[in-house]
CSV table of C-alpha atoms and ligand atoms in Angstrom, one decimal:
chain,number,residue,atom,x,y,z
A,431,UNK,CA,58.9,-31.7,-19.5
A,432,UNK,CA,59.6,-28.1,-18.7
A,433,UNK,CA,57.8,-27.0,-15.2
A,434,UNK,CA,56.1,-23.9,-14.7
A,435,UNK,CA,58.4,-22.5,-12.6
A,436,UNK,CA,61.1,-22.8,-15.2
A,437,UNK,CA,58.8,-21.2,-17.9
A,438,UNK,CA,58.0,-18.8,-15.4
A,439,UNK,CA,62.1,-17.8,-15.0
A,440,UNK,CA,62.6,-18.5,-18.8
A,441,UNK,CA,59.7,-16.3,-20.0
A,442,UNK,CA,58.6,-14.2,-17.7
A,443,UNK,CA,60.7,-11.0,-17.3
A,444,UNK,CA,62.2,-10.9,-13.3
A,445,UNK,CA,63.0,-8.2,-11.6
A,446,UNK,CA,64.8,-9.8,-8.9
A,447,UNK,CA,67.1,-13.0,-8.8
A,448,UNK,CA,64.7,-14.7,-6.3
A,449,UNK,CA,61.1,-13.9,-6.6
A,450,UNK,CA,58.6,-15.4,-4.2
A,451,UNK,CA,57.7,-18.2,-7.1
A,452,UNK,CA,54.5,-19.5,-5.6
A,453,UNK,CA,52.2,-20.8,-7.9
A,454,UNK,CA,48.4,-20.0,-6.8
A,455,UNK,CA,45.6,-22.0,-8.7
A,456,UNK,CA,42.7,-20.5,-6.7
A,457,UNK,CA,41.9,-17.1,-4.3
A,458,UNK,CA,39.2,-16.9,-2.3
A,459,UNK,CA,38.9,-14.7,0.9
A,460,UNK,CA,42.1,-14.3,3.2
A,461,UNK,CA,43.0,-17.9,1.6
A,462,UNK,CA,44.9,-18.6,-2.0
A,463,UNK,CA,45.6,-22.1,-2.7
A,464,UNK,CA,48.6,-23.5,-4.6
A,465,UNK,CA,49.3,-26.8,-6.0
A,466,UNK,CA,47.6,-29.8,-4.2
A,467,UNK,CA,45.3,-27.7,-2.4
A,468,UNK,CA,48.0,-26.5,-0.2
A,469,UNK,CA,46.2,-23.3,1.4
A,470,UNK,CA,48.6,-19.9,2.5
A,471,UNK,CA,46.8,-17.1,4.1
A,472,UNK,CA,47.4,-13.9,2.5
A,473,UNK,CA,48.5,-11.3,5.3
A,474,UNK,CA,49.9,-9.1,2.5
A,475,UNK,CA,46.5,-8.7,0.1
A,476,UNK,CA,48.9,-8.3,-2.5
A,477,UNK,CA,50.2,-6.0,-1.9
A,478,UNK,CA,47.3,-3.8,0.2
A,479,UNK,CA,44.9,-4.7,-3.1
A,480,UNK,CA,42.5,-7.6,-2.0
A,481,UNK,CA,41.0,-5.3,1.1
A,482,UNK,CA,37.6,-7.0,1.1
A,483,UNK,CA,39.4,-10.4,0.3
A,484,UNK,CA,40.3,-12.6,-3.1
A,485,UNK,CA,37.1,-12.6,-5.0
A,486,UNK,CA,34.4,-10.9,-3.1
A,487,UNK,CA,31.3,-12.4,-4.7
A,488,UNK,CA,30.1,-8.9,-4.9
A,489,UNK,CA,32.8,-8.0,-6.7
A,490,UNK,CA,33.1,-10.9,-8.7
A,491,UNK,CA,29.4,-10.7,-9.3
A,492,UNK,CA,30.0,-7.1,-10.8
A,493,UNK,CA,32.8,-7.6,-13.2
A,494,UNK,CA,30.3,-10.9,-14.6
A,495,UNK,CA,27.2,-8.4,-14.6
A,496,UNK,CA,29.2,-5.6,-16.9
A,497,UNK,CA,31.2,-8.2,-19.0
A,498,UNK,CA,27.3,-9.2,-20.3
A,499,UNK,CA,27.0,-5.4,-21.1
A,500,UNK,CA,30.3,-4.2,-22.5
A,501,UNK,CA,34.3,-4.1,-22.4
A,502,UNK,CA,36.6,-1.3,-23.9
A,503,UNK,CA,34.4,1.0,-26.4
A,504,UNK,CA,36.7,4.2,-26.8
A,505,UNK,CA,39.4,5.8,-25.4
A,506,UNK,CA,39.0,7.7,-21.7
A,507,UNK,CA,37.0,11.0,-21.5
A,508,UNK,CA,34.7,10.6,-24.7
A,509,UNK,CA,31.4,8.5,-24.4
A,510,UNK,CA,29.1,8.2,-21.2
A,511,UNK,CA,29.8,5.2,-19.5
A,512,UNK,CA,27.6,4.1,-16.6
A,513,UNK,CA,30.1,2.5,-14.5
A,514,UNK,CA,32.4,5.3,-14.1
A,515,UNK,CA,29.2,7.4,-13.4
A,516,UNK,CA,28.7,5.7,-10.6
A,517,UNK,CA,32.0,5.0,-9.2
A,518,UNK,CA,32.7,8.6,-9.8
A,519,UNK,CA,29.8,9.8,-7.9
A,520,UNK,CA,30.3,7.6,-5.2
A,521,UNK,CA,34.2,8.3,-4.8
A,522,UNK,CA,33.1,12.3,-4.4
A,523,UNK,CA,30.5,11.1,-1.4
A,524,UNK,CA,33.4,9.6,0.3
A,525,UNK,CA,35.0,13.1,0.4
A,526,UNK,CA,31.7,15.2,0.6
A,527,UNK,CA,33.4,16.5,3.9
A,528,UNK,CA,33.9,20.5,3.5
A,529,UNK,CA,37.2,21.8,2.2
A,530,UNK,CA,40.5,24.0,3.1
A,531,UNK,CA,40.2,26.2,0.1
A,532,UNK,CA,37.8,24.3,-3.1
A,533,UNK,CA,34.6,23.5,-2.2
A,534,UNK,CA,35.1,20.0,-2.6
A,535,UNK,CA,37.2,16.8,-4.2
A,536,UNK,CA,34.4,16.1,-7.4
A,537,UNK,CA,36.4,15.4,-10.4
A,538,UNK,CA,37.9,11.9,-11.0
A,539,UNK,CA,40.4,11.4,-13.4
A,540,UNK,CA,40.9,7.3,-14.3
A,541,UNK,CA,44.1,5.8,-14.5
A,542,UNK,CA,44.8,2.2,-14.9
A,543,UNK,CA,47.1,2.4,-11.9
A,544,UNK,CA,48.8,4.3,-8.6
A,545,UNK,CA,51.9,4.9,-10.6
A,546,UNK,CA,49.6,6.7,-13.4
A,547,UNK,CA,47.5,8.5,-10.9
A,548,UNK,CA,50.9,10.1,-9.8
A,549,UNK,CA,52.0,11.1,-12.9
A,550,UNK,CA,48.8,12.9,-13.9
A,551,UNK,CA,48.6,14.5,-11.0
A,552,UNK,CA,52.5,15.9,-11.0
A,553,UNK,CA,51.3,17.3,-14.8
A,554,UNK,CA,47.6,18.3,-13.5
A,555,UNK,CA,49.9,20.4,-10.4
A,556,UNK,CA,52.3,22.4,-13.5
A,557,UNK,CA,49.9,23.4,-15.3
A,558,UNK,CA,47.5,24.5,-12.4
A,559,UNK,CA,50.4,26.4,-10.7
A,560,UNK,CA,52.5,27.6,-13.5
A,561,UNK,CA,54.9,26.2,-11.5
A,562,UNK,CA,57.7,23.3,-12.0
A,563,UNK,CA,59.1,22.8,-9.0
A,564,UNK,CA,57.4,19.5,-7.0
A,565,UNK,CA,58.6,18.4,-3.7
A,566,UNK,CA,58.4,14.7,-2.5
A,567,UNK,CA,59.8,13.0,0.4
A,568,UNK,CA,62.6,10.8,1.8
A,569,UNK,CA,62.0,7.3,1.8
A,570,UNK,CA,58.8,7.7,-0.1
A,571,UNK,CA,57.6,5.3,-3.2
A,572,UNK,CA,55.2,7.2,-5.3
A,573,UNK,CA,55.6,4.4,-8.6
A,574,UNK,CA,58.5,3.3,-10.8
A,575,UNK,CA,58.0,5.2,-14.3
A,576,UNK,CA,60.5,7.9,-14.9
A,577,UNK,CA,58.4,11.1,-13.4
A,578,UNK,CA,57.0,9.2,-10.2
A,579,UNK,CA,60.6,7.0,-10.1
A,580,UNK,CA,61.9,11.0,-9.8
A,581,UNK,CA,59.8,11.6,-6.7
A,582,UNK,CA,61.4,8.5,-5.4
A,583,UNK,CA,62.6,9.2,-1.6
A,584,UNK,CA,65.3,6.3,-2.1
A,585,UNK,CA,68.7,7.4,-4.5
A,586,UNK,CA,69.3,3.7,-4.8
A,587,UNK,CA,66.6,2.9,-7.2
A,588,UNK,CA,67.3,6.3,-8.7
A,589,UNK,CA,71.0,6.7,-9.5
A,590,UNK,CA,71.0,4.3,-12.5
A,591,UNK,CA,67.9,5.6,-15.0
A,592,UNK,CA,69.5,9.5,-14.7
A,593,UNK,CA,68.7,11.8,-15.8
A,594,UNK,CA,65.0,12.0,-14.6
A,595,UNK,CA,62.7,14.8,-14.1
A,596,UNK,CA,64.8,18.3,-12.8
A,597,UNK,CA,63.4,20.3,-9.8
A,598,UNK,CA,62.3,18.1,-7.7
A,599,UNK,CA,63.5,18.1,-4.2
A,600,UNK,CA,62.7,16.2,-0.9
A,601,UNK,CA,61.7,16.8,2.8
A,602,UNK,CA,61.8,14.3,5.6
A,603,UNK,CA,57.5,12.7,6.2
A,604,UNK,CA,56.6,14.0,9.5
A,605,UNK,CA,59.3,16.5,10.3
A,606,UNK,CA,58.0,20.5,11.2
A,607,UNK,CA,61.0,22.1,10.2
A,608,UNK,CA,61.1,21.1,6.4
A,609,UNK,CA,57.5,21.9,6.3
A,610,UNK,CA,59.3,25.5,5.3
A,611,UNK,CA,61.2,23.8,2.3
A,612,UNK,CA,57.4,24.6,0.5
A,613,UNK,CA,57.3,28.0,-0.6
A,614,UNK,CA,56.1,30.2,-3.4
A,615,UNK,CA,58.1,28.7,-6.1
A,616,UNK,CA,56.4,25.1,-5.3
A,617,UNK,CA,54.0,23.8,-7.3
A,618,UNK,CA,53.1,20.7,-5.2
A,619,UNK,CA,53.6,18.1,-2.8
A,620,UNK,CA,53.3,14.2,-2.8
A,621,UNK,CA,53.3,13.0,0.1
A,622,UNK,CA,51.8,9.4,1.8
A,623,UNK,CA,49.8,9.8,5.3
A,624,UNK,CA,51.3,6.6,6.7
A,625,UNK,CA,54.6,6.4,5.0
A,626,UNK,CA,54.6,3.4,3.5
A,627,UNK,CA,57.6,1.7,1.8
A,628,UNK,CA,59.9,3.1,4.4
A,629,UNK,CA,58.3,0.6,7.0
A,630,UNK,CA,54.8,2.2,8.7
A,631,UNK,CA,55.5,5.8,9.9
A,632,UNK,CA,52.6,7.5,11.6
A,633,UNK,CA,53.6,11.2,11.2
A,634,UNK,CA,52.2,13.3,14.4
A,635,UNK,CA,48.3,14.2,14.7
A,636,UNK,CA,49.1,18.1,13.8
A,637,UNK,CA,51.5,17.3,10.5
A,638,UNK,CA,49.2,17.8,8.0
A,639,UNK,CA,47.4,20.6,9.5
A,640,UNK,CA,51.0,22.7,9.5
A,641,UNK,CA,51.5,21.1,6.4
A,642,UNK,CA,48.0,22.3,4.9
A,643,UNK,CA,48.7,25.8,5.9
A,644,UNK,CA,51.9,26.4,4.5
A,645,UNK,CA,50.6,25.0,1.4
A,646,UNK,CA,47.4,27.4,1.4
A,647,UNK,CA,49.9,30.2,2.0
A,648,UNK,CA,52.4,29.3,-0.5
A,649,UNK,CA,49.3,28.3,-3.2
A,650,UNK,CA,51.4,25.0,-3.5
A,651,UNK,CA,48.9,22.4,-4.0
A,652,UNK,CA,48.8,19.1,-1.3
A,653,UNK,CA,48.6,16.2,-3.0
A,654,UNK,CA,48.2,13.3,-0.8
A,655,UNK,CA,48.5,9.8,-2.1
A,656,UNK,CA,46.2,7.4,-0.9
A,657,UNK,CA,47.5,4.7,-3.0
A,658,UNK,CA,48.2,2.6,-0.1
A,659,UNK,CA,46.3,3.4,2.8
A,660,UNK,CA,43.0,4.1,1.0
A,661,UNK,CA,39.7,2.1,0.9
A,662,UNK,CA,39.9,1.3,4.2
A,663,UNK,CA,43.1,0.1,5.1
A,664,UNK,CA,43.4,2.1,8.1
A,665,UNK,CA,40.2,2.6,9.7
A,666,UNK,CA,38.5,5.2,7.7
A,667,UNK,CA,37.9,5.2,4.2
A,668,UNK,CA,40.1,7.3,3.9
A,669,UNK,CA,43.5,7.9,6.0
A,670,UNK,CA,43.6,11.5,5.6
A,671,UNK,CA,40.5,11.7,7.9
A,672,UNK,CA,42.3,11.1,10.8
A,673,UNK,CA,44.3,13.8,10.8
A,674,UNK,CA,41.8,16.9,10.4
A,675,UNK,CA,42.7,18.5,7.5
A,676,UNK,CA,42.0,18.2,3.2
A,677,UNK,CA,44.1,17.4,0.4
A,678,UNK,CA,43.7,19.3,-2.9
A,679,UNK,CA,44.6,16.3,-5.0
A,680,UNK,CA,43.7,12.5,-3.5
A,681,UNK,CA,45.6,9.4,-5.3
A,682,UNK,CA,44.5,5.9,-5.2
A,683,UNK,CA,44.6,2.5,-6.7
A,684,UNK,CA,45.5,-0.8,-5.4
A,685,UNK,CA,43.0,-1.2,-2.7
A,686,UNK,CA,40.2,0.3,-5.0
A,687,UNK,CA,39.8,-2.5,-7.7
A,688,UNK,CA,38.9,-5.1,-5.2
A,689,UNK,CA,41.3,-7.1,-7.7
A,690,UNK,CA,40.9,-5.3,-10.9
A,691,UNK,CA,43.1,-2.5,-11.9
A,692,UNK,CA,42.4,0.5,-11.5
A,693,UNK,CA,43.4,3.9,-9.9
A,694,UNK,CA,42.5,7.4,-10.1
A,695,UNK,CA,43.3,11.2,-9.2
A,696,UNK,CA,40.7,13.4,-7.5
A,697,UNK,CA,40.7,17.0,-7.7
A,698,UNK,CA,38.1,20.1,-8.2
A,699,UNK,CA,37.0,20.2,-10.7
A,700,UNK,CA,38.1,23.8,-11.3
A,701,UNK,CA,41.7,22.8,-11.2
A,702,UNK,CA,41.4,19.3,-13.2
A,703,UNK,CA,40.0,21.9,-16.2
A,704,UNK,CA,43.5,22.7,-16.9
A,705,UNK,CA,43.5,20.0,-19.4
A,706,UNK,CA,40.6,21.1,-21.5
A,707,UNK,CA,42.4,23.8,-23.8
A,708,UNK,CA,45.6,24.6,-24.5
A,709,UNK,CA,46.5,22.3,-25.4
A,710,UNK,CA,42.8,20.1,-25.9
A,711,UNK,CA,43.2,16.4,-24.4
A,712,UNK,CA,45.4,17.3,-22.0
A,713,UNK,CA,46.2,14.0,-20.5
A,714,UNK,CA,45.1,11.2,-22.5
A,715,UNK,CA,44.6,7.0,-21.4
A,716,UNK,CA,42.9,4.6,-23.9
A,717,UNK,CA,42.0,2.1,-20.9
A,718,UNK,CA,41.9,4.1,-17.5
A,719,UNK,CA,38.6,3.9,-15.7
A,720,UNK,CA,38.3,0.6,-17.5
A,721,UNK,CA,34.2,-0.2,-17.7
A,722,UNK,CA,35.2,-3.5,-15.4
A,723,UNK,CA,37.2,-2.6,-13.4
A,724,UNK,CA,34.8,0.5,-12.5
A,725,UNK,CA,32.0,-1.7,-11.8
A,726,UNK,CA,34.0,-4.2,-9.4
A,727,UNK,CA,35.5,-0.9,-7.8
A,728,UNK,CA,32.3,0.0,-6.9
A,729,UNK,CA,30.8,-3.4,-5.4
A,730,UNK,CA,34.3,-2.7,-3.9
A,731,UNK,CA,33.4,0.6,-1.8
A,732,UNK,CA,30.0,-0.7,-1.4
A,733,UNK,CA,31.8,-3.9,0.4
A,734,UNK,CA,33.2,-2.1,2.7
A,735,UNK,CA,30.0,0.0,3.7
A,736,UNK,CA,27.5,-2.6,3.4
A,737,UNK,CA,29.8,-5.1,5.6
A,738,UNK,CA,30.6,-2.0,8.2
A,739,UNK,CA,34.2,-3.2,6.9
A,740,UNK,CA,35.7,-0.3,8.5
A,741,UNK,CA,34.2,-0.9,12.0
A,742,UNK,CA,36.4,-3.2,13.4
A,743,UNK,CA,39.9,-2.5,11.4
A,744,UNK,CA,41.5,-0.8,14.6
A,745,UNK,CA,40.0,-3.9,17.1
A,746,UNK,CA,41.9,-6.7,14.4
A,747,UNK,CA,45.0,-4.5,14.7
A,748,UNK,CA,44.9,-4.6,18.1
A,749,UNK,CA,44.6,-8.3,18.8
A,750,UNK,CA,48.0,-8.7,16.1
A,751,UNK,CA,49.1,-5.9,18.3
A,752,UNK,CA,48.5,-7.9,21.8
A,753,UNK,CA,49.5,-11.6,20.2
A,754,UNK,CA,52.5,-10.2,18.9
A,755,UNK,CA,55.0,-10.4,21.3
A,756,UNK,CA,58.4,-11.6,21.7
A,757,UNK,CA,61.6,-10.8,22.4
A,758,UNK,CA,62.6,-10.9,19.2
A,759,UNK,CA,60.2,-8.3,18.3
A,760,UNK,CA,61.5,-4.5,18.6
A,761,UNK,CA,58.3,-2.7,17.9
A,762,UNK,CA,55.1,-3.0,16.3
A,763,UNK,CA,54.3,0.4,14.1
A,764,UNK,CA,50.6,0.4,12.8
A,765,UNK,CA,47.6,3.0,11.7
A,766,UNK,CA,44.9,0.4,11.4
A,767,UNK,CA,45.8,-2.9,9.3
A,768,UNK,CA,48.5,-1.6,7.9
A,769,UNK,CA,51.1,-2.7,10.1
A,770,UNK,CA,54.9,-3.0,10.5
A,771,UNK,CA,56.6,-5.4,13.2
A,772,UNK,CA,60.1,-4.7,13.3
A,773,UNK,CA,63.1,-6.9,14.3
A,774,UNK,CA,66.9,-6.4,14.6
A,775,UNK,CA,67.8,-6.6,11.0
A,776,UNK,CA,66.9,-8.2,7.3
A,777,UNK,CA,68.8,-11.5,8.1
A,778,UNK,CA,67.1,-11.7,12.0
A,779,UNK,CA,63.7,-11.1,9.3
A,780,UNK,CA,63.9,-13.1,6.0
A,781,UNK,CA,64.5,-16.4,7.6
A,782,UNK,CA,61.0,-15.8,9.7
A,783,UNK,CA,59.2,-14.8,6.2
A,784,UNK,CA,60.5,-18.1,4.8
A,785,UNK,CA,59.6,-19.9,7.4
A,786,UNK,CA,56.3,-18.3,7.4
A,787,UNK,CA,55.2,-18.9,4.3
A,788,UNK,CA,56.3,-22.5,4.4
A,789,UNK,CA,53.7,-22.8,7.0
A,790,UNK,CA,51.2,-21.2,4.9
A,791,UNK,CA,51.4,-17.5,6.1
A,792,UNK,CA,52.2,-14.8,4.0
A,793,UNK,CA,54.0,-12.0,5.3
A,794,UNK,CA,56.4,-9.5,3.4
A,795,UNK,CA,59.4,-6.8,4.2
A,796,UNK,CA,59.2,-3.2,2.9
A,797,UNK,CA,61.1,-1.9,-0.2
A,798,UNK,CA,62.9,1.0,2.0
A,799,UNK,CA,62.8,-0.9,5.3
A,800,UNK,CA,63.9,-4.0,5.5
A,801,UNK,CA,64.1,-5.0,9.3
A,802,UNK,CA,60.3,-4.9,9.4
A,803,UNK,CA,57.5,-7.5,8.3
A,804,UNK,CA,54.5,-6.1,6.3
A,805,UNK,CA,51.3,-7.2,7.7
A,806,UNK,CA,48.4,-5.5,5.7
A,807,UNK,CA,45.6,-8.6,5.8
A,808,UNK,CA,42.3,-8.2,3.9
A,809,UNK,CA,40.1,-6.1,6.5
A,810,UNK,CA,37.6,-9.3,6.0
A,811,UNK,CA,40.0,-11.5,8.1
A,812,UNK,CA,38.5,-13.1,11.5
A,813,UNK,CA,39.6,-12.5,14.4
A,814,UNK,CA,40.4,-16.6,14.3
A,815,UNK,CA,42.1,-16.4,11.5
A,816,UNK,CA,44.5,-13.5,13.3
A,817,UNK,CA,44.9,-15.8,15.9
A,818,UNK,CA,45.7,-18.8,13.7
A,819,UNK,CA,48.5,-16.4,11.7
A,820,UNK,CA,50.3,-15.0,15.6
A,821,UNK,CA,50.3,-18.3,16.0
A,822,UNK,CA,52.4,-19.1,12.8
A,823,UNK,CA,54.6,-16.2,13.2
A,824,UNK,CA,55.8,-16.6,16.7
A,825,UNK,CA,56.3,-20.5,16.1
A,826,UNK,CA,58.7,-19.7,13.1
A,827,UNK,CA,60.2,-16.9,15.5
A,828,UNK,CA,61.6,-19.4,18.2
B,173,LIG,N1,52.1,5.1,-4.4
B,173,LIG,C1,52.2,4.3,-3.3
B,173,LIG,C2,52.1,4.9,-1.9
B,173,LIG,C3,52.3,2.9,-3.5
B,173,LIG,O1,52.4,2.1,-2.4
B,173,LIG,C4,52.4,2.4,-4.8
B,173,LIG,C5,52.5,1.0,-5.1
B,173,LIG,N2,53.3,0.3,-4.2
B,173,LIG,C6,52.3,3.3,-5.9
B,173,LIG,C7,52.2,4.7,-5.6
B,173,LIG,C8,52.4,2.8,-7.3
B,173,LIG,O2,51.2,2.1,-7.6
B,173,LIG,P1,51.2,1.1,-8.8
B,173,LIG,O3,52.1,0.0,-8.5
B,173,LIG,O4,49.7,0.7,-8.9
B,173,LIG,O5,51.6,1.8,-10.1
């Protein structure tokens, strides 16, 4: 009889020639269980999605409550739907904070996805601007479709779908002098807080300030993707808050769903009317803002208010930060749970992974940075369970 692992390789299309292959028959928590019961702890919340844990019974409780009301009824932007009412409303409360130059982030746009959130956003930032030039950075991963794939900091994953979108041009995360690359002919910046796919990089406290004000003087517009960090992941709702300044244009996804998928771009709502006229239905989804996947995003950013979620995200980090040590580590790179521990190269690293997860411990490497472990744990896991997975990782170390 054929297994499911060998359906898996024969039907399912791969994108590598050794995926992780796991087979998971239950989630719950910072636990998912495979065959025979045999638990792994997910230190990965894969990846960054399951911040308030596999099945939050809020959460899961939501997505039962709207199923009873309704699923798909028309495509995105046409009738009232309650669910994206409310997750709307409550997204702009998160950011209710005062403003560089709008009076405020209130207009959500609903993707299905960070990768889609990106892409409306790069077309939202032409039209607003007039504009066609979009700046991105090195090393940064903004989504794999052919206009966010052409934001893509990393030429290897690049060279072979050429040609992709023209006039785009990079700048290195965190560095003062290219901040002068923006300039009047600019129509926008991407950029991550915490860069993530190149390995945790915590760009200094006044970046984003400099950054913010050569983007107000150029009239380029900041768009800072949150796809990653946000709901929680590093301490604040929000990274951005952290580093005292606003973005014109907030991305996110992943984290948001609590599971489900979903992802979204925030702007005022006097730019985001650029796709009203001219042409009408200027960006156009069937399923973003799916009814679902609104109403278990919303038991999602209720989670993590209601269970002060966000209080003691810098105190876990910590204790992964004090447990792990060892010769063999170099550094330990981290804003909040979103963590890097970095050894002295991929083959010092994959064997510890392995190792790991044969032990029931999920950890992972970074797509441009591959000397470092990815440690990005629900922000629900116990201070035991942190324990329990230092434990793991420095006994597969030695
Ligand atoms: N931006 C960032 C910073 C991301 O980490 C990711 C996903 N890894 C994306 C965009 C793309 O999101 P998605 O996979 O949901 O399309």
């Amino acid at each position: 009889m054929i297994t499911h692992r060998e359906l898996f390789l024969k039907n399912v299309a791969q994108t590598s020639d050794f995926p992780l292959s796991l087979e998971i028959e239950r989630a719950e928590g910072v636990y998912m269980y495979g065959k025979e019961g045999k638990a792994y702890m997910d230190l990965i919340s894969g990846i960054g999605v399951s911040n308030v844990g596999h099945r939050h019974p809020k959460v899961t409780q939501a997505i039962h409550n709207q199923v009873d009301k309704y699923l798909h009824l028309m495509v995105y932007g046409e009738y009232i739907q309650t669910p994206q009412l409310l997750l709307a409303e409550a997204l702009v409360k998160t950011l209710d904070k005062g403003c560089r130059k709008y009076p405020v982030l209130d207009n959500v746009y609903f993707t299905n996805s960070g990768t889609e959130a990106v892409e409306g956003a790069m077309k939202l930032a032409k039209r607003y601007t007039g504009r066609q030039e979009i700046i991105s950075c090195v090393n940064a991963y903004h989504g794999a479709t052919q206009g966010a794939l052409s934001l893509s900091g990393s030429e290897n994953f690049k060279r072979n779908y050429r040609p992709l979108l023209p006039e785009i041009k990079q700048i290195k995360h965190g560095n003062f002098e290219d901040i002068q690359l923006i300039t009047f002919k600019t129509a926008a910046i991407f950029i991550e807080i915490i860069g993530g796919e190149s390995g945790v990089r915590v760009p200094d406290s006044q970046y984003f300030i400099e950054l913010g004000k050569q983007c107000d003087l150029t009239g380029t517009l900041l768009i800072i993707d949150e796809i990653q960090t946000g709901f929680g992941r590093t301490g604040t709702f929000w990274a951005f808050e952290q580093f005292g300044f606003y973005p014109d244009v907030l991305l996110c996804a992943k984290g948001m769903g609590g599971g489900m998928p979903i992802g979204a771009f925030i702007a005022n709502q006097k730019v985001m009317a650029v796709f009203k006229n001219n042409p009408i239905l200027g960006h156009i989804t069937t399923f973003g803002g799916h009814p679902v996947s609104a109403a278990a995003s919303l038991a999602t950013l209720n989670v993590i208010y209601e269970e002060k979620l966000l209080d003691d995200v810098k105190r876990k980090a910590q204790i992964f930060r004090d447990l792990l040590v060892h010769e063999k580590i170099k550094e330990v790179r981290n804003q909040g749970l979103m963590m890097a521990v970095e050894f002295e190269d991929f083959d010092t690293l994959k064997p510890i992974i392995d190792r790991a997860i044969e032990k029931g411990v999920i950890t992972d490497w970074f797509l441009f940075c591959d000397n470092s472990m990815r440690i990005a744990p629900p922000l629900i896991i116990t201070d035991e369970e942190i324990r329990k997975a230092c434990k793991v990782i420095l006994s597969v170390i030695k």
